[in-house]
Short mmCIF file of C-alpha atoms in Angstrom, two decimals:
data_model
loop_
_atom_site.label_atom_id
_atom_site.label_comp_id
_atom_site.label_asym_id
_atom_site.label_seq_id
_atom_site.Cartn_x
_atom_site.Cartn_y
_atom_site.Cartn_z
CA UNK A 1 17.58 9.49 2.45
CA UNK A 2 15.08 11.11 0.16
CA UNK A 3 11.95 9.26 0.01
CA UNK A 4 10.22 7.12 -3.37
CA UNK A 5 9.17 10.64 -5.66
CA UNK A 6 6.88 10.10 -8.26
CA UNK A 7 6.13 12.71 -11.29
CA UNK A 8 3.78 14.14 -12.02
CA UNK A 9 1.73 15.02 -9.06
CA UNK A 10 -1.39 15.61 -11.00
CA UNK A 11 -2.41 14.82 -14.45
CA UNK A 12 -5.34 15.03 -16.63
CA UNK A 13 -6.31 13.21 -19.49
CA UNK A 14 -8.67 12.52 -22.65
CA UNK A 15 -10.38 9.47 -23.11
CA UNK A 16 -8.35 7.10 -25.51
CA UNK A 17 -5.21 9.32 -25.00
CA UNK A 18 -2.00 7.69 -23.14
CA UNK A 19 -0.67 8.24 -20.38
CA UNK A 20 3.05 8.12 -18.49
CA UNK A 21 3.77 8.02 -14.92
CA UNK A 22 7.03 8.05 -13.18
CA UNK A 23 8.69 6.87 -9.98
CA UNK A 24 12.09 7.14 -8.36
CA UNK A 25 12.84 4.91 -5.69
CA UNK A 26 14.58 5.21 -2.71
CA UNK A 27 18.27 5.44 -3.07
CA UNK A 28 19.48 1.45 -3.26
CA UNK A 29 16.24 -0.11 -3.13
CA UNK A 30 15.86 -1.74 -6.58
CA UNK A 31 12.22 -3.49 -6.68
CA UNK A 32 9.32 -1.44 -7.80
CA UNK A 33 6.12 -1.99 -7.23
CA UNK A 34 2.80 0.12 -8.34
CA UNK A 35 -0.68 0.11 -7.08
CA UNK A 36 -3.54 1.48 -8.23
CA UNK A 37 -6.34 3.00 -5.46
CA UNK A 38 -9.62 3.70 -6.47
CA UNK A 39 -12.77 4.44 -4.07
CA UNK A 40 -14.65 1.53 -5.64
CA UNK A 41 -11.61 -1.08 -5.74
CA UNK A 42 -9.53 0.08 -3.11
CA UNK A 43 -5.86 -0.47 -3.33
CA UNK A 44 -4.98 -2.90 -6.33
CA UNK A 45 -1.62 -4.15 -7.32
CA UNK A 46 -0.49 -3.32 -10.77
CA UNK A 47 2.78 -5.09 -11.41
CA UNK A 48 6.57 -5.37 -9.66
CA UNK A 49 9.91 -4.69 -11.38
CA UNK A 50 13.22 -5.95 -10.01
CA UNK A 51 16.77 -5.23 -11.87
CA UNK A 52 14.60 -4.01 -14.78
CA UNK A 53 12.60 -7.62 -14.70
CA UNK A 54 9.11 -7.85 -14.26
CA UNK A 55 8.49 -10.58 -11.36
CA UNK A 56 4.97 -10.14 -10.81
CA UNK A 57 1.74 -8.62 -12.75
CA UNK A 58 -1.76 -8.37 -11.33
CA UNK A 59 -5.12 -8.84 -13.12
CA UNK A 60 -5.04 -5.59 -15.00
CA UNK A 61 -5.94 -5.35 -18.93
CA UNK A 62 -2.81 -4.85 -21.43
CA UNK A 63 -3.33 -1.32 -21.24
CA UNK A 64 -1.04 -1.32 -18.64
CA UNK A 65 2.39 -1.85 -18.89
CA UNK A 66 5.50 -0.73 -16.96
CA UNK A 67 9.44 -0.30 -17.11
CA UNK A 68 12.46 -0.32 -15.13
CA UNK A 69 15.55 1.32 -16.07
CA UNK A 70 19.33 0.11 -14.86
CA UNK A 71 18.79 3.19 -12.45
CA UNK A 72 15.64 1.52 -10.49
CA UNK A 73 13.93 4.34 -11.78
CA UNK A 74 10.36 3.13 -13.05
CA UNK A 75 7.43 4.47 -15.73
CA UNK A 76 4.09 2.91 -15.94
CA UNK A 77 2.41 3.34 -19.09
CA UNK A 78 -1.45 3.28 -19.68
CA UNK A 79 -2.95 3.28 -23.31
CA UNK A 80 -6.07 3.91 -24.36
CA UNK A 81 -7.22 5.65 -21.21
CA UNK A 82 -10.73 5.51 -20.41
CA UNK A 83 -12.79 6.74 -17.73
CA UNK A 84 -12.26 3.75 -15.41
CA UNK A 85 -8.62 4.40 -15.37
CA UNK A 86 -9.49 7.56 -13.10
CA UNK A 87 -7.55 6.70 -9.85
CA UNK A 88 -4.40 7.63 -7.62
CA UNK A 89 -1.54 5.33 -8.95
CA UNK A 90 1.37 5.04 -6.40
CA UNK A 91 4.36 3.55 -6.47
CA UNK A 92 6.34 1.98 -3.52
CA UNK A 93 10.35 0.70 -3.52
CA UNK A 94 11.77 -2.15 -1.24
CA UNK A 95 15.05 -3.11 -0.33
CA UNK A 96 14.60 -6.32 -1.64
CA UNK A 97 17.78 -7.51 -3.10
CA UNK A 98 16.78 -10.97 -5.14
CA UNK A 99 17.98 -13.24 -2.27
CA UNK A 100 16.15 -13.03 0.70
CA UNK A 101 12.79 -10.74 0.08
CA UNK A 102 12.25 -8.02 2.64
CA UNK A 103 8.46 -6.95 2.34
CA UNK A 104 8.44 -3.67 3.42
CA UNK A 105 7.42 -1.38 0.95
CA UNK A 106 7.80 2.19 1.21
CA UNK A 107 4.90 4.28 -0.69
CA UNK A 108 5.43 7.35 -2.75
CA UNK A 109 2.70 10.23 -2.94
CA UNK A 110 0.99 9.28 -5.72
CA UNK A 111 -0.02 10.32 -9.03
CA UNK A 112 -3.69 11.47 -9.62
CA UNK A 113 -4.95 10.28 -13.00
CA UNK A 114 -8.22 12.07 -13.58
CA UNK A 115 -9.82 10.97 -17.35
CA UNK A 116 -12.08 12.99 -18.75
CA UNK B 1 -3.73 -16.56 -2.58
CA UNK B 2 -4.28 -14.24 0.25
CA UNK B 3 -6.94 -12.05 1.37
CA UNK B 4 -7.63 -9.24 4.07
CA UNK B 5 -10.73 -8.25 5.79
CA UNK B 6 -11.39 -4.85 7.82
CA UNK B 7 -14.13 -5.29 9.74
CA UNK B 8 -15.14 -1.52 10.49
CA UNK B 9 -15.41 1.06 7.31
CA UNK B 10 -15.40 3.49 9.94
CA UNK B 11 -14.93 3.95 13.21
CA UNK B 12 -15.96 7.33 14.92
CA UNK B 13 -14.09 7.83 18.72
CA UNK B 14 -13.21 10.56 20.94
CA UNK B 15 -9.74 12.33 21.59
CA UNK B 16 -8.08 10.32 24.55
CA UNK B 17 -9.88 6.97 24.17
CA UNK B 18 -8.91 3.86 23.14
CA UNK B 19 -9.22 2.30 20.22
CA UNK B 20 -8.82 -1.06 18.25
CA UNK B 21 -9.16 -1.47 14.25
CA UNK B 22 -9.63 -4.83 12.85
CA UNK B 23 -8.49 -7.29 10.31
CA UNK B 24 -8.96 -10.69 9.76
CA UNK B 25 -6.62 -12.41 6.71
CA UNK B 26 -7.20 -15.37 4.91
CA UNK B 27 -4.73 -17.73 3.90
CA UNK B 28 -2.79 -21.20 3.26
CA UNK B 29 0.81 -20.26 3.74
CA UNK B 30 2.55 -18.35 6.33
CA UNK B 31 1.87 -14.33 5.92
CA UNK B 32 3.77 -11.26 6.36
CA UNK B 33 1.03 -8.49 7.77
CA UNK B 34 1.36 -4.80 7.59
CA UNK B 35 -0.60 -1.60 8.77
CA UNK B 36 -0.41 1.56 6.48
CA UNK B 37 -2.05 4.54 6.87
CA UNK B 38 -2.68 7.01 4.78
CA UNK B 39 -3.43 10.83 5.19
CA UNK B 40 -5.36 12.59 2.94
CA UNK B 41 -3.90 13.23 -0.58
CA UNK B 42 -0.74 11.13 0.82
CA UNK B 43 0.62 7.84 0.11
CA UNK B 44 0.85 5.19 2.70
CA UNK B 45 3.25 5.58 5.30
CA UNK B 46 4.18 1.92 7.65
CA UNK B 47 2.93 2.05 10.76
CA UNK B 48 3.97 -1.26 11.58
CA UNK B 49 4.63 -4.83 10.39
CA UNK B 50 4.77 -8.81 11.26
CA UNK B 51 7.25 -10.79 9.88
CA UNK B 52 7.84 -13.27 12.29
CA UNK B 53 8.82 -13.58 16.12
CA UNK B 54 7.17 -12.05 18.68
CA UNK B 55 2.82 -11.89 18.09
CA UNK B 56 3.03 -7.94 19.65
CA UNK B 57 4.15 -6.05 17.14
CA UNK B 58 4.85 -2.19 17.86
CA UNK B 59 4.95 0.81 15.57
CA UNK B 60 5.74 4.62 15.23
CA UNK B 61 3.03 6.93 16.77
CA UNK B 62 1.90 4.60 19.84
CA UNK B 63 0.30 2.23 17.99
CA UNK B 64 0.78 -1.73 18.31
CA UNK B 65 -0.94 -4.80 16.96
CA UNK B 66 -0.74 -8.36 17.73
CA UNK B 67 -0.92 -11.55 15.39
CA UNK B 68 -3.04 -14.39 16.33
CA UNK B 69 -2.59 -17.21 14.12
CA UNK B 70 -5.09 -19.46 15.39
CA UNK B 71 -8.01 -16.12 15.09
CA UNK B 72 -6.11 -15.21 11.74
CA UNK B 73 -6.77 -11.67 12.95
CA UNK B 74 -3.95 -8.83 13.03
CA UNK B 75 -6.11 -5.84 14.79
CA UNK B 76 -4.39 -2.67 15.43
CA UNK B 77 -4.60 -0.79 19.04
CA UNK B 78 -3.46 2.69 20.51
CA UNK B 79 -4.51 3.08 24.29
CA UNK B 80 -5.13 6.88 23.26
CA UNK B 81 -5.76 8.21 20.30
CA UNK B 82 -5.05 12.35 19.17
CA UNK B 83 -6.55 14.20 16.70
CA UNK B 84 -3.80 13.72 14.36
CA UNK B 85 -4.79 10.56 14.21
CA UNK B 86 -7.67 11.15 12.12
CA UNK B 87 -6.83 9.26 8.59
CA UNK B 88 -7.45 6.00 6.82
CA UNK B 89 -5.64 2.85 8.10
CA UNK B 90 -5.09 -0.28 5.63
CA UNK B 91 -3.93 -3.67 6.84
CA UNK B 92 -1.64 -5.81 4.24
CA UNK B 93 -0.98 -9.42 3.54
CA UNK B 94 1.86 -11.20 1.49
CA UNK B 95 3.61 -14.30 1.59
CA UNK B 96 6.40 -16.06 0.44
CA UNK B 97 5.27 -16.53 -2.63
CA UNK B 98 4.83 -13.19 -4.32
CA UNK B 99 5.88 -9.44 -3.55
CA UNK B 100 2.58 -8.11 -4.11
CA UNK B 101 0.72 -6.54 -0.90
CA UNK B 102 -2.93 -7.28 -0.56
CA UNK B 103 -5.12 -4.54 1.50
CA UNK B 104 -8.08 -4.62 3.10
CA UNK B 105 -10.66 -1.84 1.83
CA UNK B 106 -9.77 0.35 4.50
CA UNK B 107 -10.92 1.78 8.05
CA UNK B 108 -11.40 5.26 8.48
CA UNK B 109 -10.38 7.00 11.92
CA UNK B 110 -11.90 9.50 12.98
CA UNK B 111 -11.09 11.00 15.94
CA UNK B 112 -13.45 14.55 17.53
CA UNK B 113 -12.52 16.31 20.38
#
């Protein structure tokens, strides 16, 4: 099986600009999760998306926002971008399948956001 | 809500030798633990995990870890480590109640010849 892709590999970005990130999961796994990994902050959870549902949000600002399409595929959205926002964003899919959680995530390689 | 502390920001050790990396969770509820590590300009990739059962857990490249409820530690062994090893290592906590993982900051490996 392929593993979770995420697109693009490398971005830069404007202050106040907006910005779109994408993930594809593992084939059949349909909860997404994304994380956000910064030196000072380390690895910080963003939000989680099952069957296009958004079960669970961390403490981030309403800059941030996500999707899920019927397809599990998944796009985080940040507005407004400031320099702060500079930071590896990755994504990880689980087989989770609503009933009985399974908690292993499996990590894509990342997106690196770099505001200028 | 849960919480995870790595004790060691780094830890510097020789090809060959041991080693042990440490975390210590905090928490109310029963907790699912995990070890990631993560090469440079990779994601994380599951080295191993705790769900329940037996308190020695084993994972892919050698390594193991054991849970000890009553230390609340989850520390992460390999009787000898390779160069390859070299990377940053993350332990993970989540529960029942939520699918978000919580990570410690991090231990980096470092292993010289």
């Amino acid at each position: 099986k392929a593993g979770v892709t995420q697109t693009p590999r490398y971005l830069i970005k404007t202050r106040g600009q907006q910005v779109t990130l994408s993930c594809s999961p593992i084939s059949g796994h349909r909860s997404v999760s994304w994380y956000q990994q910064t030196p000072g902050q380390g690895l910080q959870f963003l939000f989680e998306y099952f069957s296009e549902t958004q079960r669970n949000k961390g403490n981030f600002p309403g800059r941030f926002s996500g999707r899920q399409f019927s397809n599990s595929r998944s796009e985080m959205n940040v507005s407004t971008l400031e320099l702060g926002d500079s930071a590896l964003y990755l994504c990880a899919s689980s087989s989770d399948t609503g009933r009985s959680p399974r908690y292993e995530q499996y990590f894509g390689p990342g997106t690196r956001l770099t505001v200028t | 809500a849960q919480s995870v502390t790595q004790l060691d920001s780094q830890v510097p050790v020789f090809e060959e030798a041991p080693v042990e990396l440490r975390c210590n969770y905090s928490s109310s509820v029963s907790v699912y633990l995990f070890w990631y590590v993560q090469y440079p300009n990779q994601g994380l990739q599951l080295l191993l995990k705790y769900l329940s059962g037996s308190t020695l857990v084993k994972g892919i490249n050698g390594f193991e870890a054991e849970f000890n409820k009553s230390q609340t530690s989850f520390h992460l062994r390999k009787p000898s480590v390779h160069i390859s090893d070299t990377a940053e290592y993350f332990c993970a906590v989540t529960s029942n109640s939520g699918y978000a993982l919580n990570f410690g900051k991090g231990t980096s490996l470092l292993v010289t010849p």
